[in-house]
Coordinates of C-alpha atoms and ligand atoms in Angstrom, one line a residue:
Chain A
M1 CA 128.5 90.4 72.1
I2 CA 128.4 92.7 75.1
K3 CA 129.9 90.2 77.5
E4 CA 133.2 90.1 75.7
L5 CA 133.6 93.9 75.5
D6 CA 132.5 94.3 79.1
E7 CA 135.1 91.8 80.3
K8 CA 137.9 93.3 78.1
L9 CA 137.2 96.8 79.3
M10 CA 136.9 95.7 82.9
A11 CA 140.3 93.9 82.6
I12 CA 142.0 97.1 81.3
R13 CA 140.4 99.2 84.0
T14 CA 141.5 96.8 86.7
E15 CA 145.0 96.8 85.3
V16 CA 145.2 100.6 85.1
Y17 CA 144.0 100.9 88.7
D18 CA 146.6 98.4 89.8
L19 CA 149.4 100.3 88.0
L20 CA 148.2 103.6 89.4
E21 CA 148.3 102.3 92.9
N22 CA 151.7 100.7 92.6
N23 CA 153.4 103.5 90.7
G24 CA 153.5 101.4 87.5
D25 CA 155.0 102.3 84.2
P26 CA 153.3 105.5 82.9
H27 CA 153.8 104.3 79.3
R28 CA 151.9 101.2 79.9
I29 CA 149.2 103.2 81.6
N30 CA 148.9 105.4 78.5
E31 CA 148.9 102.4 76.2
L32 CA 146.1 100.9 78.2
K33 CA 144.1 104.1 78.2
K34 CA 144.3 104.3 74.5
E35 CA 143.3 100.7 74.1
Y36 CA 140.3 101.4 76.4
L37 CA 139.1 104.3 74.3
T38 CA 139.5 102.4 71.1
L39 CA 137.5 99.5 72.4
A40 CA 134.9 101.8 74.0
K41 CA 134.2 103.3 70.6
T42 CA 133.2 99.8 69.3
E43 CA 130.2 99.9 71.6
R44 CA 127.0 99.7 69.6
V45 CA 123.4 100.3 70.8
H46 CA 122.6 97.4 73.1
T47 CA 119.9 94.9 72.3
P48 CA 117.3 94.4 74.9
E49 CA 118.9 91.0 75.8
E50 CA 122.3 92.8 76.2
R51 CA 120.7 95.3 78.5
L52 CA 119.2 92.4 80.5
Y53 CA 122.7 91.0 80.9
L54 CA 124.0 94.4 82.1
A55 CA 121.0 94.9 84.4
R56 CA 121.8 91.6 86.1
H57 CA 125.6 92.1 86.1
K58 CA 127.1 91.0 89.4
L59 CA 129.3 94.1 89.5
R60 CA 126.4 96.5 88.9
P61 CA 126.0 99.0 91.8
K62 CA 123.6 97.7 94.5
V63 CA 121.2 99.5 96.8
D64 CA 123.8 99.8 99.6
E65 CA 126.2 101.6 97.3
Y66 CA 123.6 104.0 96.2
I67 CA 122.6 104.7 99.7
N68 CA 126.2 105.1 101.0
T69 CA 127.3 107.4 98.3
I70 CA 124.3 109.6 97.6
F71 CA 123.1 110.1 101.2
D72 CA 124.7 111.0 104.6
D73 CA 124.1 109.7 108.1
F74 CA 122.2 106.7 107.0
F75 CA 120.3 104.9 109.9
C76 CA 119.3 101.4 108.9
Q77 CA 115.8 100.3 109.9
R78 CA 115.0 96.6 110.3
G79 CA 112.0 94.5 110.9
D80 CA 108.3 94.5 110.0
R81 CA 107.1 94.7 113.6
L82 CA 105.0 91.6 113.0
G83 CA 107.6 89.0 113.7
K84 CA 110.2 89.1 111.0
E85 CA 113.1 90.9 109.4
D86 CA 113.5 90.4 105.7
E87 CA 116.9 91.4 104.5
S88 CA 115.9 91.5 100.8
I89 CA 114.6 95.0 101.5
Y90 CA 117.2 97.4 102.8
G91 CA 116.5 100.9 104.0
G92 CA 116.1 103.5 106.7
V93 CA 116.4 107.2 107.3
A94 CA 119.2 109.4 105.8
L95 CA 120.1 112.9 104.9
F96 CA 120.0 114.1 101.3
R97 CA 121.9 117.3 101.2
G98 CA 120.8 118.0 104.7
I99 CA 117.2 117.0 104.1
P100 CA 115.9 114.0 106.0
V101 CA 114.5 111.3 103.6
T102 CA 113.4 107.7 103.8
V103 CA 115.4 105.6 101.4
L104 CA 114.9 101.9 100.7
G105 CA 115.3 99.3 98.0
H106 CA 115.5 95.7 97.0
R107 CA 118.8 94.3 98.2
K108 CA 120.9 92.2 96.0
G109 CA 124.3 90.9 97.2
H110 CA 127.8 91.5 95.7
N111 CA 128.6 87.7 95.9
L112 CA 126.8 84.4 96.3
Q113 CA 127.1 84.4 100.1
E114 CA 125.5 87.8 100.3
N115 CA 122.9 86.9 97.8
M116 CA 121.9 83.9 99.8
K117 CA 121.5 86.1 102.8
Y118 CA 119.4 88.7 100.9
N119 CA 117.5 86.0 99.0
F120 CA 118.7 87.5 95.7
G121 CA 116.6 90.6 96.2
M122 CA 113.3 88.7 96.3
P123 CA 111.3 89.9 99.2
G124 CA 108.6 88.0 101.1
P125 CA 105.6 89.7 102.5
E126 CA 107.7 90.7 105.5
G127 CA 110.0 92.8 103.3
Y128 CA 107.1 94.6 101.7
R129 CA 105.5 95.3 105.1
K130 CA 108.8 96.6 106.4
A131 CA 109.0 98.9 103.4
L132 CA 105.5 100.1 104.0
R133 CA 106.2 100.7 107.7
M134 CA 109.1 102.9 106.6
M135 CA 107.0 104.8 104.1
K136 CA 104.2 105.4 106.5
Q137 CA 106.7 106.7 109.0
A138 CA 108.1 109.0 106.3
E139 CA 104.6 110.3 105.8
K140 CA 104.3 111.0 109.6
F141 CA 107.5 113.0 109.7
G142 CA 107.0 114.7 106.3
R143 CA 110.1 113.0 104.7
P144 CA 110.3 112.3 101.0
V145 CA 110.6 108.6 100.1
I146 CA 113.3 107.5 97.6
T147 CA 113.2 103.9 96.4
F148 CA 115.7 101.8 94.4
I149 CA 114.2 98.9 92.4
D150 CA 116.3 95.9 91.6
T151 CA 114.5 92.5 91.9
P152 CA 113.9 89.4 89.9
G153 CA 110.4 89.5 91.5
A154 CA 108.6 88.8 94.8
Y155 CA 109.8 85.5 96.3
P156 CA 107.6 82.5 95.1
G157 CA 108.0 80.4 98.2
L158 CA 105.7 78.4 100.5
E159 CA 106.2 80.6 103.6
A160 CA 105.8 83.8 101.5
E161 CA 102.4 82.5 100.3
A162 CA 101.3 81.4 103.8
N163 CA 102.1 84.8 105.2
G164 CA 100.2 86.7 102.5
Q165 CA 102.5 87.7 99.7
S166 CA 99.5 88.9 97.6
N167 CA 98.1 91.0 100.5
A168 CA 101.4 92.5 101.3
I169 CA 102.0 93.7 97.7
S170 CA 98.4 95.0 97.2
E171 CA 98.6 96.8 100.5
N172 CA 101.7 98.6 99.4
L173 CA 100.2 99.6 96.0
A174 CA 97.1 101.0 97.7
E175 CA 98.9 102.8 100.4
M176 CA 101.7 104.3 98.2
S177 CA 99.0 105.6 95.8
A178 CA 97.8 107.9 98.6
L179 CA 101.0 108.7 100.5
K180 CA 101.2 112.4 101.3
V181 CA 104.9 112.8 100.8
P182 CA 106.7 112.7 97.4
I183 CA 108.0 109.3 96.3
I184 CA 110.8 109.1 93.7
A185 CA 111.8 105.7 92.4
F186 CA 114.8 104.6 90.5
V187 CA 114.8 101.3 88.5
T188 CA 118.5 100.5 88.8
G189 CA 118.8 96.9 87.7
E190 CA 115.9 94.5 86.9
G191 CA 112.4 95.5 87.9
S192 CA 110.3 92.4 87.5
S193 CA 106.6 92.0 88.2
G194 CA 104.5 93.1 91.2
G195 CA 107.6 92.5 93.3
A196 CA 109.1 95.6 91.7
L197 CA 106.0 97.7 91.6
A198 CA 105.3 97.1 95.3
I199 CA 107.9 99.8 96.0
G200 CA 107.4 101.6 92.7
V201 CA 104.2 103.5 92.9
A202 CA 106.0 106.8 92.8
N203 CA 105.4 110.4 91.7
R204 CA 108.4 110.1 89.5
V205 CA 110.1 107.0 88.1
Y206 CA 113.6 107.2 86.7
M207 CA 115.4 104.3 85.0
L208 CA 119.0 103.6 84.3
E209 CA 119.7 103.3 80.6
N210 CA 120.4 99.6 80.8
A211 CA 117.9 98.7 83.5
V212 CA 114.9 96.6 82.5
Y213 CA 111.3 96.8 83.9
S214 CA 108.7 94.3 83.0
V215 CA 105.5 92.5 83.9
L216 CA 107.5 89.4 84.6
S217 CA 111.1 88.2 84.0
P218 CA 111.7 87.3 80.3
E219 CA 112.1 83.6 81.4
G220 CA 108.8 83.7 83.2
F221 CA 107.2 85.4 80.2
A222 CA 108.5 82.7 77.8
T223 CA 107.3 80.0 80.2
I224 CA 103.8 81.3 80.5
L225 CA 103.3 82.1 76.8
W226 CA 105.3 79.5 75.1
K227 CA 105.9 76.9 77.8
D228 CA 109.7 77.3 77.1
S229 CA 111.9 79.3 79.4
T230 CA 114.9 79.0 77.0
R231 CA 113.1 81.4 74.6
S232 CA 113.9 84.3 77.0
G233 CA 115.9 86.1 74.3
E234 CA 113.0 86.2 72.0
A235 CA 110.9 87.4 74.9
C236 CA 113.3 90.3 75.5
D237 CA 112.8 91.5 72.0
L238 CA 109.1 91.3 72.2
M239 CA 108.4 92.6 75.8
K240 CA 109.4 96.3 75.4
L241 CA 111.3 96.2 78.7
T242 CA 114.0 98.8 78.1
A243 CA 114.1 102.3 79.5
Q244 CA 113.7 103.7 76.0
D245 CA 110.5 101.6 75.5
L246 CA 109.1 102.6 78.8
F247 CA 109.8 106.3 78.3
G248 CA 107.9 106.0 75.0
Y249 CA 104.9 104.7 76.9
G250 CA 105.2 107.4 79.5
V251 CA 105.6 104.8 82.2
I252 CA 108.9 106.3 83.3
D253 CA 109.8 110.0 83.5
G254 CA 113.4 110.0 82.6
I255 CA 116.4 107.9 81.6
I256 CA 119.8 108.0 83.4
K257 CA 122.7 107.7 81.0
E258 CA 125.2 105.0 81.8
P259 CA 128.9 104.8 81.0
V260 CA 130.2 102.6 78.2
C261 CA 129.2 99.0 78.9
G262 CA 127.2 99.7 82.0
A263 CA 127.0 101.5 85.3
H264 CA 129.6 99.2 86.9
H265 CA 132.4 100.7 84.7
D266 CA 132.1 104.1 86.3
P267 CA 129.4 104.2 89.0
V268 CA 130.3 107.7 90.2
K269 CA 128.8 109.1 87.0
V270 CA 125.5 107.4 87.8
Y271 CA 125.5 108.5 91.5
E272 CA 126.1 112.1 90.4
E273 CA 123.2 112.0 87.9
I274 CA 120.9 110.6 90.6
D275 CA 122.0 113.3 93.0
R276 CA 121.2 115.9 90.4
I277 CA 117.8 114.5 89.7
L278 CA 116.9 114.3 93.4
M279 CA 117.9 117.9 93.9
K280 CA 115.7 119.0 91.1
E281 CA 112.7 116.8 92.1
L282 CA 112.8 117.5 95.8
K283 CA 113.0 121.2 95.1
R284 CA 109.8 120.9 93.0
Y285 CA 107.9 118.9 95.6
R286 CA 108.9 121.3 98.4
A287 CA 106.6 123.9 96.7
M288 CA 103.7 121.5 96.5
S289 CA 101.1 120.7 99.2
A290 CA 100.8 117.2 100.6
E291 CA 97.3 116.8 99.0
D292 CA 98.6 117.9 95.6
I293 CA 101.6 115.5 95.8
A294 CA 99.2 112.6 96.5
K295 CA 96.8 113.8 93.8
E296 CA 99.6 114.0 91.2
R297 CA 100.6 110.4 91.9
Y298 CA 97.0 109.2 91.7
K299 CA 96.6 110.9 88.4
K300 CA 99.8 109.5 87.0
F301 CA 98.7 105.9 87.6
R302 CA 95.1 106.5 86.8
N303 CA 96.2 107.6 83.3
I304 CA 99.3 105.5 83.0
D305 CA 98.2 103.9 79.8
A306 CA 96.8 107.1 78.2
K307 CA 99.6 107.4 75.7
V308 CA 98.9 104.1 74.2
W309 CA 95.2 104.9 73.8
K310 CA 96.1 107.9 71.7
R311 CA 98.6 106.1 69.5
Chain B
M1 CA 82.8 72.3 81.8
D2 CA 81.7 73.7 78.4
E3 CA 78.2 74.7 78.8
K4 CA 77.3 74.1 75.2
K5 CA 78.0 70.4 75.4
D6 CA 75.3 68.2 76.6
V7 CA 77.2 66.7 79.4
T8 CA 79.8 68.2 81.8
V9 CA 82.3 65.9 83.5
C10 CA 83.0 67.0 87.0
S11 CA 86.7 67.5 87.5
G12 CA 86.3 66.5 91.1
C13 CA 84.6 63.1 91.0
K14 CA 84.2 62.5 87.2
A15 CA 80.5 62.3 87.5
E16 CA 78.6 63.3 84.3
L17 CA 76.3 66.3 84.8
T18 CA 73.5 67.2 82.5
V19 CA 72.8 70.7 81.4
S20 CA 69.7 70.9 83.6
E21 CA 71.7 69.7 86.6
M22 CA 74.4 72.3 85.9
M23 CA 71.6 75.0 85.7
E24 CA 69.9 73.8 88.8
Y25 CA 73.0 73.5 91.0
L26 CA 74.7 76.7 89.6
C27 CA 77.6 74.6 88.1
V28 CA 78.4 72.9 91.4
C29 CA 78.6 69.2 91.3
P30 CA 75.7 67.7 93.3
H31 CA 77.7 64.6 94.0
C32 CA 81.0 65.9 95.4
G33 CA 80.3 69.6 95.9
K34 CA 83.1 70.7 93.6
H35 CA 82.5 74.3 92.4
L36 CA 83.0 74.1 88.6
K37 CA 83.4 77.1 86.3
I38 CA 80.3 79.3 85.9
S39 CA 80.0 81.9 83.2
A40 CA 80.1 85.6 84.2
R41 CA 76.5 86.1 83.0
R42 CA 75.2 83.1 84.9
R43 CA 77.1 84.3 88.0
V44 CA 75.4 87.7 87.9
K45 CA 72.0 86.0 87.4
S46 CA 72.6 83.8 90.4
I47 CA 73.0 86.7 92.8
V48 CA 70.9 89.7 91.6
D49 CA 67.2 90.3 91.8
P50 CA 65.6 89.1 88.5
G51 CA 65.7 91.8 85.9
S52 CA 67.6 94.3 88.1
F53 CA 71.0 94.2 86.4
R54 CA 72.0 97.0 84.1
K55 CA 75.3 96.5 82.3
L56 CA 77.7 99.4 82.5
K57 CA 79.8 100.2 79.4
C58 CA 83.4 101.3 79.4
E59 CA 84.8 102.2 76.0
V60 CA 88.2 100.6 75.7
P61 CA 89.5 100.4 72.1
F62 CA 91.5 97.3 71.2
L63 CA 95.2 98.0 72.2
N64 CA 98.2 95.9 71.4
P65 CA 101.1 97.7 73.1
L66 CA 103.6 94.9 72.4
D67 CA 102.3 94.3 68.8
Y68 CA 102.0 90.8 70.0
P69 CA 101.4 88.6 67.0
G70 CA 97.9 87.2 66.7
Y71 CA 96.7 89.1 69.7
E72 CA 94.0 91.1 67.9
E73 CA 92.5 88.0 66.3
K74 CA 92.6 86.2 69.6
I75 CA 90.7 89.0 71.3
S76 CA 88.0 89.3 68.6
S77 CA 87.4 85.6 68.6
L78 CA 87.0 85.6 72.4
K79 CA 84.6 88.6 72.2
E80 CA 82.5 86.6 69.8
K81 CA 82.7 83.4 71.8
T82 CA 81.9 84.9 75.2
G83 CA 79.7 87.7 74.1
L84 CA 81.7 90.0 76.5
E85 CA 83.5 93.2 75.6
E86 CA 86.5 92.1 77.6
G87 CA 87.5 90.1 80.7
V88 CA 85.0 91.7 83.0
L89 CA 81.2 91.9 83.0
F90 CA 80.1 94.8 85.2
G91 CA 77.1 96.8 86.0
I92 CA 74.6 97.9 88.6
G93 CA 72.3 95.4 90.1
E94 CA 70.1 94.9 93.1
I95 CA 70.3 92.2 95.8
E96 CA 67.1 92.0 97.7
G97 CA 66.4 95.5 96.8
R98 CA 69.9 96.9 97.7
Q99 CA 71.9 98.4 94.8
A100 CA 75.5 97.6 94.2
V101 CA 78.1 97.8 91.5
I102 CA 78.8 94.2 90.6
A103 CA 81.9 93.2 88.5
V104 CA 82.5 89.6 87.5
M105 CA 85.8 88.5 85.9
S106 CA 85.5 85.9 83.2
S107 CA 88.1 83.2 83.2
D108 CA 87.1 82.4 79.7
F109 CA 88.8 85.5 78.6
L110 CA 92.5 84.6 78.4
M111 CA 92.4 83.1 81.9
G112 CA 90.7 86.3 83.2
S113 CA 94.1 88.0 82.9
M114 CA 94.3 91.7 83.6
G115 CA 95.3 93.9 80.7
I116 CA 94.5 97.6 80.1
A117 CA 90.8 96.9 79.4
V118 CA 90.2 94.8 82.5
G119 CA 92.1 97.3 84.6
E120 CA 90.0 100.1 83.1
M121 CA 86.8 98.2 83.7
I122 CA 87.6 97.5 87.4
T123 CA 88.7 101.1 87.9
T124 CA 85.5 102.4 86.3
A125 CA 83.5 100.1 88.5
F126 CA 85.0 101.7 91.6
E127 CA 84.7 105.2 90.2
T128 CA 81.0 104.7 89.3
A129 CA 80.3 103.3 92.8
D130 CA 82.1 106.2 94.4
R131 CA 80.1 108.8 92.5
Q132 CA 76.8 107.0 93.2
G133 CA 77.5 106.1 96.8
L134 CA 77.1 102.4 96.1
P135 CA 79.0 99.4 97.4
V136 CA 81.2 97.3 95.1
I137 CA 81.0 93.5 94.8
I138 CA 83.8 91.9 92.7
F139 CA 84.0 88.2 91.7
A140 CA 87.7 87.7 91.0
A141 CA 88.9 85.0 88.7
S142 CA 92.2 85.5 87.1
G143 CA 95.6 84.0 86.2
G144 CA 97.2 87.4 86.8
A145 CA 98.6 90.1 84.6
R146 CA 98.1 89.8 80.9
M147 CA 101.5 89.0 79.5
Q148 CA 100.5 90.0 76.0
E149 CA 100.3 93.6 77.1
G150 CA 103.6 93.8 78.9
I151 CA 104.4 96.5 81.4
L152 CA 101.1 98.2 80.9
S153 CA 99.4 95.1 82.4
L154 CA 101.7 95.5 85.4
M155 CA 100.6 99.1 85.7
Q156 CA 97.0 98.1 86.0
M157 CA 97.8 96.7 89.4
A158 CA 98.7 100.2 90.6
K159 CA 95.8 101.8 88.8
T160 CA 93.2 99.4 90.3
S161 CA 94.7 99.4 93.8
A162 CA 94.7 103.2 93.8
A163 CA 91.1 103.2 92.8
V164 CA 90.2 100.9 95.6
K165 CA 92.1 103.1 98.1
R166 CA 90.3 106.3 97.0
F167 CA 86.9 104.5 97.1
S168 CA 87.7 103.2 100.5
E169 CA 88.8 106.6 101.8
H170 CA 85.4 108.0 100.8
G171 CA 83.8 105.3 103.0
G172 CA 82.7 102.9 100.3
L173 CA 82.1 99.2 101.0
Y174 CA 84.0 96.7 98.9
I175 CA 83.2 93.0 99.0
A176 CA 85.5 90.7 97.1
C177 CA 84.7 87.1 96.4
L178 CA 87.8 85.1 95.3
T179 CA 86.9 82.3 92.9
H180 CA 89.0 79.7 91.1
P181 CA 91.6 80.8 90.3
T182 CA 92.7 84.2 91.7
T183 CA 96.4 84.5 91.3
G184 CA 99.3 86.8 90.3
G185 CA 98.7 90.4 89.5
V186 CA 95.0 90.3 90.4
S187 CA 95.5 88.6 93.8
A188 CA 98.3 91.1 94.4
S189 CA 96.2 94.1 93.7
F190 CA 92.5 95.0 94.0
A191 CA 91.3 91.4 94.8
T192 CA 93.0 91.4 98.2
L193 CA 92.0 95.0 99.2
A194 CA 88.4 94.4 100.2
D195 CA 86.6 95.3 103.4
I196 CA 85.0 91.9 103.3
T197 CA 86.8 89.0 101.6
L198 CA 84.8 85.9 100.7
A199 CA 86.0 82.8 98.8
E200 CA 84.4 79.9 97.0
P201 CA 85.3 76.4 98.3
G202 CA 88.4 74.9 96.8
A203 CA 89.4 78.0 94.9
L204 CA 93.1 78.4 94.2
I205 CA 94.2 81.7 95.6
G206 CA 97.8 82.9 95.7
F207 CA 100.5 85.1 94.3
A208 CA 102.8 82.7 92.6
G209 CA 101.5 79.6 90.8
P210 CA 102.0 76.2 92.5
R211 CA 104.3 75.0 89.8
V212 CA 106.6 78.0 90.1
I213 CA 106.8 77.5 93.8
E214 CA 107.6 73.8 93.5
Q215 CA 110.3 74.6 91.1
T216 CA 111.8 77.3 93.3
I217 CA 111.8 75.4 96.6
G218 CA 112.4 72.0 95.0
Q219 CA 109.7 70.1 96.9
K220 CA 106.1 69.1 96.5
L221 CA 103.5 71.4 98.0
P222 CA 101.3 70.0 100.7
Q223 CA 97.7 69.0 99.9
G224 CA 95.3 71.9 99.8
F225 CA 98.1 74.5 99.6
Q226 CA 96.8 77.9 98.4
H227 CA 93.2 76.6 98.5
A228 CA 90.5 78.9 99.9
E229 CA 90.4 76.8 103.1
Y230 CA 94.2 77.3 103.5
L231 CA 93.8 81.0 103.1
E232 CA 91.0 81.1 105.6
E233 CA 93.2 79.2 108.1
H234 CA 96.0 81.7 107.6
G235 CA 93.8 84.7 108.1
F236 CA 93.2 86.1 104.7
V237 CA 89.6 85.2 104.1
D238 CA 86.6 86.2 106.2
Q239 CA 84.3 83.4 105.1
I240 CA 84.2 80.6 102.6
V241 CA 80.8 80.7 101.0
E242 CA 79.1 78.0 98.8
R243 CA 77.7 79.3 95.6
K244 CA 74.1 78.4 96.6
D245 CA 74.5 80.6 99.7
M246 CA 76.3 83.5 98.0
R247 CA 73.2 85.7 97.3
E248 CA 72.0 85.4 100.9
V249 CA 75.4 86.2 102.3
L250 CA 76.0 89.2 100.1
S251 CA 72.5 90.5 100.9
R252 CA 73.2 90.2 104.6
I253 CA 76.5 92.0 104.3
L254 CA 74.9 94.8 102.3
K255 CA 72.1 95.0 104.9
L256 CA 74.6 95.2 107.8
H257 CA 76.3 98.1 106.1
D258 CA 73.3 100.2 105.3
R259 CA 72.0 99.7 108.8
Q260 CA 75.3 100.8 110.2
K261 CA 75.2 104.0 108.1
K262 CA 71.7 104.8 109.3
E263 CA 72.5 104.0 112.9
K264 CA 75.5 106.2 112.8
K265 CA 73.3 109.0 111.6
N266 CA 70.8 108.3 114.3
L267 CA 73.5 108.3 116.9
L268 CA 74.8 111.6 115.7
D269 CA 71.3 113.1 115.8
Y270 CA 70.9 111.7 119.3
L271 CA 74.2 113.2 120.5
R272 CA 73.3 116.5 119.0
I273 CA 70.0 116.5 120.8
G274 CA 71.7 115.4 123.9
R275 CA 74.0 118.3 123.9
K276 CA 71.2 120.8 123.7
Ligands
LIG401 ZN1 81.8 65.9 91.4

């Protein structure tokens, strides 16, 4: 099982870092490196359920890490201007290689305390409205929008409903579809339900190799169809929620390769790949008119299921 | 609530309603006022001028993107049972002489859930109306995205919302009537993007289902939570309209909007003359 390999590799990695920092025995370091490589070779193709495990891994890079490493001069923007700040959406303005961009994403925490604060990356309507405010502002100033998707879904709470969760999501879908600046989305962890899509109506959607993207969490899927949330493993196999499946459908435009056992084992590799993709994509959109950018996005979602029709 | 049975038991007051009572009162209980389920076809009949409705077709082949076991059989048996092609009945009809594209979701069709076919039908409804310069009236009734079609169901939320946005940018009028139940991926997409939002009394309307919310917050929900009246109170519905009044209200809204159009034109003519 992936969990075992992940933990073993992580333990070796931690030990090597410790030794390197404290001028430890070079023989031991070499031994550990060899052990690491041998173990790494035992990695098989992950099952969808294993990918779900990696997608939800507590050490997996979170939105703040993506923003801090890939962008410069980040200025965080808070509040929906309607009475609330929702910390489960994190974002603002930053520079990407000198170009101003709006960057935002679902915010998951690195520990329980943070997760409580950020509501485990499950926004209420206020979070979605904040995101839309940032995106409309990006349109005003001609900034590309870059989003990072990582959420178990929109928050199913009393207050969220009272404040119009449905309306907030639908508003984002509609407005994003016509935004006159390019939108590039990265599904980095789990992308579940309308809560993920509400910042995902992008010109280009990329997905990390072990990320998952689905109509609902596998637990929710199993509950609705079989009235049994414990059958989530079975749901994973059926739902076609991996990057490979979604690429096959044409729902996503590219897959970002991850290091052995997931992005958290060597996040820099992933940051570099995202950097490369952004450079390529932003260059492409620079040559396009605002109207054509919006049209391209409209067409993409208008024909999002075309590949399945032709099968 | 099965219309083929001789008697329908009202889920509100348990009164037994005969077929003719159901017909006469448009499936609303005459004793307690509860709005019971009405078929898509009967719904259309209850609002359009007699004989004015022309069904629109939208060719969507059967698709089973998840290869979900038993899905094809389920869909073909539902087609047979409901006489519908999929979860939406749509076409062009007239309400007191005013044309509109009318789309009615059928909760008989897998809870009115939105898969590729439903998404395509709703999108086509908006595109047709856009081309012909007609308003759109949608009766929403849905449990949300259709799980059996996986991610492509989710994508219908973006597809339909984009279609509404484009239609709206071209100046089209969209009236949504939220009926029981309107939840999940439908309430969080085209159903809540209308210019005028109506709802039927007592309809359950929300993003997350009440049971999921109760489980998440660990407490019982207050009486009437997520009901149409609750949404109206919170500012998400223009008016709650009883079924017997729906045709009149729709007719009035259509009238108000074509008058506005004409007046605008008149005003422009007036200004032009004024400038000379
Ligand atoms: Zn009754």
